[in-house]
Every structure is written in C-alpha cells, then in structure tokens.
Amino acid sequence: MVEHPVSILLVDDRRENLVALEAVLEPLGHRLVSASSGIEALRELLREEFALILMYVQMPELDGFETAELIRRRERTRDVPIIFLTAISKERGHVFRGYDTGAVDYVFKPFDPAILRSKVRVFVDLFRQRVEACE
C-alpha cells in the first residue's frame, strides 16, 4: 500500500518560526501549509482538510487559544488535532488553557526535532486510520 502525503497546517506570525518548523517536518514528506495568523489558519481550514495543526500560542489579533476555540466550534474541524508550540508560555495556567481549548499536546521551545517528528507521525497515522475507516 502506498501512503500518500497528508496536509499539515503550521501557524505562526513569525516567518522564521515557520521556516524552522518546515525544516524539521520536511523529511516526513507531507504537504506543509503555512499560515501567518489565526485568521489565515481559519481560511486554510475552509479550503482543505488537515491531519494536524501545529500552532504557536503567541500571535497578534487572534492568539493560538482563540484560534483553537474557533476551530473547535466548526463541526468539520472540531476533531483536527492541535499541538501548541510556545517559547514563553510555560505557566501552568497557559498549559491548562491550551488543553482546555482542545490541544492534544503543548510543546515548549526549544524542542527536540526528532521528538516533534515522532509526535507528528503518530497523528498522521491516526488520521490515515480514521480516513480508512470512513471509506
């Protein structure tokens, strides 16, 4: 069975963070779609289906938490796994808020690239299993 690439949404208002994420995840061979804001991420979610969202917490306008809350309100996107990434929000309250908004994980920078790739692989596999079950 040939495994086709799936789409993964990367969300951050800082281009250098998106480039770093792309470099870490590119070896997995999936389609990486970058969004530079929560609003842009919501637009991308209207266009296509994603296996996973990796989203930085700190963003202007709509932060990661607010964006996740909007994602969870829409039936089509409510079950898309979200991994929050952060460099500064290590307070327990922020972590709990991340999980309360439906995140499946909350990763602190600096993160180990191999571990992040492993986490992404798990969610891609779960996505593929879900798609196969619906066929």
PDB file of C-alpha atoms in Angstrom, residues 57-109:
ATOM      1  CA  VAL A  57       0.371  30.355  21.105  1.00  0.00           C
ATOM      2  CA  GLN A  58       1.568  33.968  20.982  1.00  0.00           C
ATOM      3  CA  MET A  59       0.173  35.751  17.935  1.00  0.00           C
ATOM      4  CA  PRO A  60      -1.384  39.200  17.489  1.00  0.00           C
ATOM      5  CA  GLU A  61      -5.102  39.615  16.780  1.00  0.00           C
ATOM      6  CA  LEU A  62      -6.223  36.003  17.311  1.00  0.00           C
ATOM      7  CA  ASP A  63      -3.804  34.148  19.543  1.00  0.00           C
ATOM      8  CA  GLY A  64      -3.443  30.380  19.367  1.00  0.00           C
ATOM      9  CA  PHE A  65      -6.015  29.774  22.095  1.00  0.00           C
ATOM     10  CA  GLU A  66      -8.657  31.940  20.422  1.00  0.00           C
ATOM     11  CA  THR A  67      -7.948  30.347  17.050  1.00  0.00           C
ATOM     12  CA  ALA A  68      -8.271  26.852  18.563  1.00  0.00           C
ATOM     13  CA  GLU A  69     -11.602  27.787  20.140  1.00  0.00           C
ATOM     14  CA  LEU A  70     -12.919  28.860  16.724  1.00  0.00           C
ATOM     15  CA  ILE A  71     -11.581  25.682  15.110  1.00  0.00           C
ATOM     16  CA  ARG A  72     -13.376  23.573  17.720  1.00  0.00           C
ATOM     17  CA  ARG A  73     -16.712  25.328  17.076  1.00  0.00           C
ATOM     18  CA  ARG A  74     -16.883  24.156  13.476  1.00  0.00           C
ATOM     19  CA  GLU A  75     -18.077  20.591  13.004  1.00  0.00           C
ATOM     20  CA  ARG A  76     -15.739  19.857  10.097  1.00  0.00           C
ATOM     21  CA  THR A  77     -12.615  20.936  12.018  1.00  0.00           C
ATOM     22  CA  ARG A  78     -13.530  20.162  15.605  1.00  0.00           C
ATOM     23  CA  ASP A  79     -11.536  16.912  15.696  1.00  0.00           C
ATOM     24  CA  VAL A  80      -8.362  18.093  13.971  1.00  0.00           C
ATOM     25  CA  PRO A  81      -5.532  17.576  16.486  1.00  0.00           C
ATOM     26  CA  ILE A  82      -3.744  20.749  17.571  1.00  0.00           C
ATOM     27  CA  ILE A  83      -0.251  20.826  19.023  1.00  0.00           C
ATOM     28  CA  PHE A  84       0.576  24.158  20.618  1.00  0.00           C
ATOM     29  CA  LEU A  85       4.148  25.395  20.401  1.00  0.00           C
ATOM     30  CA  THR A  86       5.485  28.108  22.659  1.00  0.00           C
ATOM     31  CA  ALA A  87       8.698  29.754  23.695  1.00  0.00           C
ATOM     32  CA  ILE A  88       7.388  31.754  26.638  1.00  0.00           C
ATOM     33  CA  SER A  89       4.012  30.496  27.910  1.00  0.00           C
ATOM     34  CA  LYS A  90       5.266  27.854  30.341  1.00  0.00           C
ATOM     35  CA  GLU A  91       2.931  28.881  33.170  1.00  0.00           C
ATOM     36  CA  ARG A  92       0.613  26.115  34.319  1.00  0.00           C
ATOM     37  CA  GLY A  93      -2.407  28.309  33.612  1.00  0.00           C
ATOM     38  CA  HIS A  94      -1.397  28.693  29.965  1.00  0.00           C
ATOM     39  CA  VAL A  95      -0.745  24.977  29.607  1.00  0.00           C
ATOM     40  CA  PHE A  96      -4.135  24.130  31.125  1.00  0.00           C
ATOM     41  CA  ARG A  97      -5.821  26.682  28.876  1.00  0.00           C
ATOM     42  CA  GLY A  98      -4.172  25.025  25.890  1.00  0.00           C
ATOM     43  CA  TYR A  99      -5.580  21.645  26.838  1.00  0.00           C
ATOM     44  CA  ASP A 100      -8.952  23.189  27.686  1.00  0.00           C
ATOM     45  CA  THR A 101      -9.179  24.583  24.156  1.00  0.00           C
ATOM     46  CA  GLY A 102      -8.677  21.083  22.793  1.00  0.00           C
ATOM     47  CA  ALA A 103      -4.941  20.787  22.234  1.00  0.00           C
ATOM     48  CA  VAL A 104      -3.546  17.269  22.129  1.00  0.00           C
ATOM     49  CA  ASP A 105      -0.104  18.483  23.200  1.00  0.00           C
ATOM     50  CA  TYR A 106       1.720  21.586  24.392  1.00  0.00           C
ATOM     51  CA  VAL A 107       5.379  21.712  23.332  1.00  0.00           C
ATOM     52  CA  PHE A 108       7.954  24.145  24.697  1.00  0.00           C
ATOM     53  CA  LYS A 109      10.839  25.591  22.714  1.00  0.00           C
TER      54      LYS A 109
END
